[in-house]
mmCIF file of C-alpha atoms in Angstrom:
data_model
loop_
_atom_site.group_PDB
_atom_site.id
_atom_site.type_symbol
_atom_site.label_atom_id
_atom_site.label_comp_id
_atom_site.label_asym_id
_atom_site.label_seq_id
_atom_site.Cartn_x
_atom_site.Cartn_y
_atom_site.Cartn_z
ATOM 1 C CA ASP A 1 23.955 4.290 6.773
ATOM 2 C CA ILE A 2 21.326 6.764 7.286
ATOM 3 C CA GLN A 3 18.037 4.735 8.055
ATOM 4 C CA MET A 4 14.550 6.103 6.831
ATOM 5 C CA THR A 5 11.814 5.464 8.397
ATOM 6 C CA GLN A 6 8.053 5.746 7.333
ATOM 7 C CA SER A 7 4.801 5.821 8.904
ATOM 8 C CA PRO A 8 2.509 4.365 8.292
ATOM 9 C CA SER A 9 3.517 1.238 6.122
ATOM 10 C CA SER A 10 -0.149 1.347 4.408
ATOM 11 C CA LEU A 11 -3.212 3.314 4.934
ATOM 12 C CA SER A 12 -6.844 3.328 3.393
ATOM 13 C CA ALA A 13 -8.339 6.379 2.309
ATOM 14 C CA SER A 14 -11.216 7.559 0.512
ATOM 15 C CA VAL A 15 -11.232 10.100 -2.504
ATOM 16 C CA GLY A 16 -11.330 13.604 -1.163
ATOM 17 C CA ASP A 17 -9.778 12.771 2.057
ATOM 18 C CA ARG A 18 -6.340 14.541 3.379
ATOM 19 C CA VAL A 19 -3.468 11.999 3.647
ATOM 20 C CA THR A 20 -0.312 12.665 5.442
ATOM 21 C CA ILE A 21 2.636 10.384 5.353
ATOM 22 C CA THR A 22 5.721 10.709 7.567
ATOM 23 C CA CYS A 23 9.458 9.908 6.906
ATOM 24 C CA ARG A 24 11.846 10.039 9.736
ATOM 25 C CA ALA A 25 15.750 10.017 9.176
ATOM 26 C CA SER A 26 18.171 8.276 11.727
ATOM 27 C CA GLN A 27 20.331 11.573 11.794
ATOM 28 C CA SER A 28 19.837 15.231 10.619
ATOM 29 C CA ILE A 29 19.702 15.365 6.787
ATOM 30 C CA SER A 30 18.976 19.190 6.427
ATOM 31 C CA SER A 31 16.280 19.382 3.659
ATOM 32 C CA PHE A 32 18.052 16.665 1.382
ATOM 33 C CA LEU A 33 14.815 14.874 1.261
ATOM 34 C CA SER A 34 12.524 13.562 -1.612
ATOM 35 C CA TRP A 35 9.302 11.841 -2.066
ATOM 36 C CA CYS A 36 8.399 9.578 -5.045
ATOM 37 C CA GLN A 37 5.479 7.686 -6.095
ATOM 38 C CA GLN A 38 5.325 4.350 -7.508
ATOM 39 C CA LYS A 39 2.555 2.775 -9.128
ATOM 40 C CA PRO A 40 2.018 -1.199 -9.973
ATOM 41 C CA GLY A 41 4.758 -2.245 -12.800
ATOM 42 C CA LYS A 42 5.947 1.528 -13.136
ATOM 43 C CA ALA A 43 9.021 3.087 -12.170
ATOM 44 C CA PRO A 44 8.981 5.707 -9.481
ATOM 45 C CA LYS A 45 8.415 9.068 -10.421
ATOM 46 C CA LEU A 46 9.512 12.224 -8.237
ATOM 47 C CA LEU A 47 6.964 14.521 -6.650
ATOM 48 C CA ILE A 48 8.866 16.582 -4.009
ATOM 49 C CA TYR A 49 12.960 17.451 -3.654
ATOM 50 C CA ALA A 50 14.501 19.181 -0.952
ATOM 51 C CA ALA A 51 11.888 18.494 1.240
ATOM 52 C CA SER A 52 9.048 21.050 -0.129
ATOM 53 C CA SER A 53 9.862 21.765 -3.452
ATOM 54 C CA LEU A 54 7.159 20.749 -6.200
ATOM 55 C CA GLN A 55 8.769 18.678 -9.047
ATOM 56 C CA SER A 56 7.412 20.309 -12.190
ATOM 57 C CA GLY A 57 4.350 19.116 -13.807
ATOM 58 C CA VAL A 58 3.240 17.385 -10.037
ATOM 59 C CA PRO A 59 -0.231 18.257 -8.974
ATOM 60 C CA SER A 60 -0.289 21.307 -6.478
ATOM 61 C CA ARG A 61 -2.500 18.708 -3.832
ATOM 62 C CA PHE A 62 0.963 17.351 -3.155
ATOM 63 C CA SER A 63 3.149 19.120 -0.894
ATOM 64 C CA GLY A 64 6.049 18.327 1.677
ATOM 65 C CA SER A 65 7.255 19.879 4.876
ATOM 66 C CA GLY A 66 10.029 19.282 7.526
ATOM 67 C CA SER A 67 13.905 19.632 7.886
ATOM 68 C CA GLY A 68 16.690 17.541 10.007
ATOM 69 C CA THR A 69 15.112 14.542 10.894
ATOM 70 C CA ASP A 70 11.363 14.634 10.790
ATOM 71 C CA PHE A 71 9.462 15.246 7.206
ATOM 72 C CA THR A 72 5.872 14.979 6.112
ATOM 73 C CA LEU A 73 4.027 14.462 2.451
ATOM 74 C CA THR A 74 0.871 15.596 2.254
ATOM 75 C CA ILE A 75 -1.798 15.098 -0.239
ATOM 76 C CA SER A 76 -4.389 17.649 -0.052
ATOM 77 C CA SER A 77 -7.343 15.929 -1.438
ATOM 78 C CA LEU A 78 -6.835 12.296 -2.451
ATOM 79 C CA GLN A 79 -7.753 11.546 -6.131
ATOM 80 C CA PRO A 80 -8.257 8.511 -7.947
ATOM 81 C CA GLU A 81 -4.930 8.699 -9.660
ATOM 82 C CA ASP A 82 -3.201 8.970 -6.260
ATOM 83 C CA PHE A 83 -3.512 5.164 -4.761
ATOM 84 C CA ALA A 84 -0.024 3.912 -5.246
ATOM 85 C CA THR A 85 2.969 3.551 -2.878
ATOM 86 C CA TYR A 86 5.175 6.410 -1.563
ATOM 87 C CA TYR A 87 8.680 6.308 -0.847
ATOM 88 C CA CYS A 88 11.242 8.865 1.036
ATOM 89 C CA GLN A 89 14.537 9.150 -0.066
ATOM 90 C CA GLN A 90 17.639 10.959 1.506
ATOM 91 C CA SER A 91 20.127 12.634 -0.488
ATOM 92 C CA TYR A 92 22.375 13.951 2.461
ATOM 93 C CA SER A 93 24.919 11.363 2.079
ATOM 94 C CA THR A 94 25.718 7.906 0.215
ATOM 95 C CA PRO A 95 24.599 5.279 0.491
ATOM 96 C CA ARG A 96 21.357 6.803 -0.685
ATOM 97 C CA THR A 97 18.687 5.217 1.363
ATOM 98 C CA PHE A 98 15.056 4.794 1.013
ATOM 99 C CA GLY A 99 11.977 4.405 3.213
ATOM 100 C CA GLN A 100 10.177 1.131 3.241
ATOM 101 C CA GLY A 101 7.225 2.874 1.421
ATOM 102 C CA THR A 102 3.795 3.668 2.562
ATOM 103 C CA LYS A 103 0.933 1.911 0.581
ATOM 104 C CA VAL A 104 -2.199 4.151 0.052
ATOM 105 C CA GLU A 105 -5.247 2.090 -0.750
ATOM 106 C CA ILE A 106 -8.879 2.537 -1.692
ATOM 107 C CA LYS A 107 -11.166 2.723 1.261
ATOM 108 C CA GLN L 1 13.351 15.914 -22.677
ATOM 109 C CA VAL L 2 15.903 13.435 -21.157
ATOM 110 C CA GLN L 3 14.891 9.553 -21.303
ATOM 111 C CA LEU L 4 16.723 6.593 -19.800
ATOM 112 C CA GLN L 5 16.212 2.927 -21.216
ATOM 113 C CA GLU L 6 17.527 -0.061 -19.384
ATOM 114 C CA SER L 7 18.586 -3.010 -21.563
ATOM 115 C CA GLY L 8 20.093 -6.332 -20.998
ATOM 116 C CA PRO L 9 19.540 -9.988 -20.358
ATOM 117 C CA GLY L 10 16.579 -10.888 -18.294
ATOM 118 C CA LEU L 11 18.179 -14.293 -17.086
ATOM 119 C CA VAL L 12 21.178 -14.833 -15.399
ATOM 120 C CA LYS L 13 22.441 -18.070 -13.968
ATOM 121 C CA PRO L 14 23.971 -18.111 -10.607
ATOM 122 C CA SER L 15 27.680 -17.199 -9.981
ATOM 123 C CA GLN L 16 27.735 -15.351 -13.223
ATOM 124 C CA THR L 17 28.020 -11.750 -13.805
ATOM 125 C CA LEU L 18 24.681 -9.751 -14.486
ATOM 126 C CA SER L 19 25.555 -6.866 -16.919
ATOM 127 C CA LEU L 20 22.905 -3.981 -17.639
ATOM 128 C CA THR L 21 23.301 -0.976 -19.735
ATOM 129 C CA CYS L 22 21.356 2.121 -19.590
ATOM 130 C CA THR L 23 20.984 4.613 -22.881
ATOM 131 C CA VAL L 24 20.397 8.360 -22.463
ATOM 132 C CA SER L 25 18.368 9.970 -24.940
ATOM 133 C CA GLY L 26 17.417 13.794 -25.353
ATOM 134 C CA GLY L 27 20.318 15.041 -23.975
ATOM 135 C CA SER L 28 23.969 14.369 -23.611
ATOM 136 C CA ILE L 29 25.161 12.241 -20.849
ATOM 137 C CA SER L 30 27.947 14.501 -20.193
ATOM 138 C CA SER L 31 26.021 17.956 -19.962
ATOM 139 C CA GLY L 32 24.873 19.211 -17.083
ATOM 140 C CA ASN L 33 25.779 18.244 -13.217
ATOM 141 C CA TYR L 34 24.103 14.944 -13.331
ATOM 142 C CA TYR L 35 24.992 11.569 -11.384
ATOM 143 C CA TRP L 36 23.668 8.486 -13.058
ATOM 144 C CA ASN L 37 22.463 5.568 -10.778
ATOM 145 C CA TRP L 38 21.359 2.244 -10.456
ATOM 146 C CA ILE L 39 18.880 1.113 -8.116
ATOM 147 C CA ARG L 40 16.784 -2.080 -7.733
ATOM 148 C CA GLN L 41 13.661 -3.689 -6.236
ATOM 149 C CA PRO L 42 12.888 -7.342 -5.704
ATOM 150 C CA ALA L 43 9.349 -8.132 -6.049
ATOM 151 C CA GLY L 44 7.093 -6.918 -3.638
ATOM 152 C CA LYS L 45 9.946 -5.271 -1.833
ATOM 153 C CA GLY L 46 11.437 -1.822 -1.614
ATOM 154 C CA LEU L 47 14.057 0.317 -3.450
ATOM 155 C CA GLU L 48 17.812 -0.287 -3.027
ATOM 156 C CA TRP L 49 20.648 1.905 -4.408
ATOM 157 C CA ILE L 50 23.331 0.058 -5.936
ATOM 158 C CA GLY L 51 25.427 3.123 -6.966
ATOM 159 C CA ARG L 52 26.338 5.923 -9.025
ATOM 160 C CA ILE L 53 28.673 7.336 -11.657
ATOM 161 C CA TYR L 54 29.586 11.121 -12.680
ATOM 162 C CA THR L 55 30.846 11.505 -16.330
ATOM 163 C CA SER L 56 34.268 12.398 -14.850
ATOM 164 C CA GLY L 57 34.026 8.405 -13.975
ATOM 165 C CA SER L 58 34.114 9.024 -10.403
ATOM 166 C CA THR L 59 31.996 6.235 -8.773
ATOM 167 C CA SER L 60 29.881 5.617 -5.237
ATOM 168 C CA TYR L 61 28.991 2.084 -4.311
ATOM 169 C CA ASN L 62 26.425 0.869 -1.877
ATOM 170 C CA PRO L 63 29.008 -0.846 1.047
ATOM 171 C CA SER L 64 26.669 -3.863 0.964
ATOM 172 C CA LEU L 65 27.431 -4.602 -2.727
ATOM 173 C CA LYS L 66 30.427 -2.827 -3.445
ATOM 174 C CA SER L 67 32.380 -5.962 -3.498
ATOM 175 C CA ARG L 68 30.565 -6.952 -6.573
ATOM 176 C CA VAL L 69 29.512 -4.093 -8.418
ATOM 177 C CA THR L 70 31.186 -1.875 -11.074
ATOM 178 C CA ILE L 71 29.757 0.954 -12.737
ATOM 179 C CA SER L 72 31.185 2.673 -15.976
ATOM 180 C CA VAL L 73 30.373 5.064 -18.454
ATOM 181 C CA ASP L 74 30.640 5.451 -22.158
ATOM 182 C CA THR L 75 30.194 9.147 -23.317
ATOM 183 C CA SER L 76 30.788 8.502 -26.645
ATOM 184 C CA LYS L 77 27.718 5.838 -26.791
ATOM 185 C CA ASN L 78 25.450 8.135 -24.341
ATOM 186 C CA GLN L 79 25.193 5.288 -21.805
ATOM 187 C CA PHE L 80 26.360 3.803 -18.340
ATOM 188 C CA SER L 81 26.205 0.372 -17.282
ATOM 189 C CA LEU L 82 26.132 -1.636 -14.108
ATOM 190 C CA ARG L 83 28.406 -5.235 -13.574
ATOM 191 C CA LEU L 84 27.041 -7.285 -10.521
ATOM 192 C CA SER L 85 29.312 -10.323 -10.186
ATOM 193 C CA SER L 86 28.617 -13.774 -8.305
ATOM 194 C CA VAL L 87 24.753 -13.349 -8.645
ATOM 195 C CA THR L 88 22.476 -15.352 -6.340
ATOM 196 C CA ALA L 89 18.748 -15.776 -6.452
ATOM 197 C CA ALA L 90 18.850 -12.570 -3.808
ATOM 198 C CA ASP L 91 19.841 -10.399 -6.876
ATOM 199 C CA THR L 92 16.621 -11.065 -8.605
ATOM 200 C CA ALA L 93 15.014 -7.761 -9.214
ATOM 201 C CA VAL L 94 13.960 -5.255 -11.297
ATOM 202 C CA TYR L 95 17.070 -3.036 -11.731
ATOM 203 C CA TYR L 96 16.320 0.929 -12.895
ATOM 204 C CA CYS L 97 18.678 3.530 -14.119
ATOM 205 C CA ALA L 98 17.996 7.098 -12.835
ATOM 206 C CA ARG L 99 19.454 10.548 -13.143
ATOM 207 C CA ASP L 100 20.207 12.422 -9.994
ATOM 208 C CA VAL L 101 20.907 16.298 -9.530
ATOM 209 C CA ALA L 102 24.261 16.512 -8.532
ATOM 210 C CA ALA L 103 23.755 19.544 -5.900
ATOM 211 C CA ALA L 104 20.762 18.184 -4.408
ATOM 212 C CA GLY L 105 20.581 14.255 -5.083
ATOM 213 C CA HIS L 106 17.035 13.965 -6.070
ATOM 214 C CA MET L 107 16.187 11.381 -8.811
ATOM 215 C CA ASP L 108 14.475 13.298 -11.295
ATOM 216 C CA VAL L 109 14.431 10.834 -14.376
ATOM 217 C CA TRP L 110 14.320 6.957 -14.158
ATOM 218 C CA GLY L 111 14.148 4.375 -16.655
ATOM 219 C CA GLN L 112 11.099 2.169 -17.198
ATOM 220 C CA GLY L 113 13.212 -0.749 -15.528
ATOM 221 C CA THR L 114 14.239 -4.030 -16.579
ATOM 222 C CA THR L 115 13.681 -7.368 -14.786
ATOM 223 C CA VAL L 116 16.582 -9.430 -14.118
ATOM 224 C CA THR L 117 15.936 -13.393 -12.795
ATOM 225 C CA VAL L 118 18.835 -15.352 -11.286
ATOM 226 C CA SER L 119 18.038 -19.129 -12.097
ATOM 227 C CA SER L 120 19.836 -21.852 -13.565
#
């Protein structure tokens, strides 16, 4: 199985801050990496796919980068509605695997 | 737009079989090039992929659950289903169904999730 490791596990930030979350795969996954956002009691929502493609309807303050084993999700200016948990997921092979999540909290 | 809705018992006894159904609305489960997935999330924990099915009936399961999991599809009802046998308290979780784009594998549509508790 491909292991996905996110860092940090949690962070505190203020509205307007630039936030960066990283995700590392245990082997190369090319660009088969997506990011999703989950709010308490809700289903995950796709933000980024193919490492850097923005899902339709997702604000442009979200961006993704990377390939191979190292990936980044960036929120350029954190908004109140962005406080949530973020997961990366690899789709290079089965079983599909997720990172452990990064909880973004209000500072 | 396509929507997914999970349904099934919220309480299952230990050693019994958990059965859930995901109903696809707003589009045909057979159209397009998609896989149909089950994912679960224990309270306060991360996401675990259970498995997926293509409308041809081809399946792929997480090796950690493979001996207990069956995913099936009923195209006439626009549904796919999950059966997990010999459940224990460790199977207590929110269960989600989700669609993934076969060529790329990202899960672009999710159901709202259903909570299943394993308890006597």
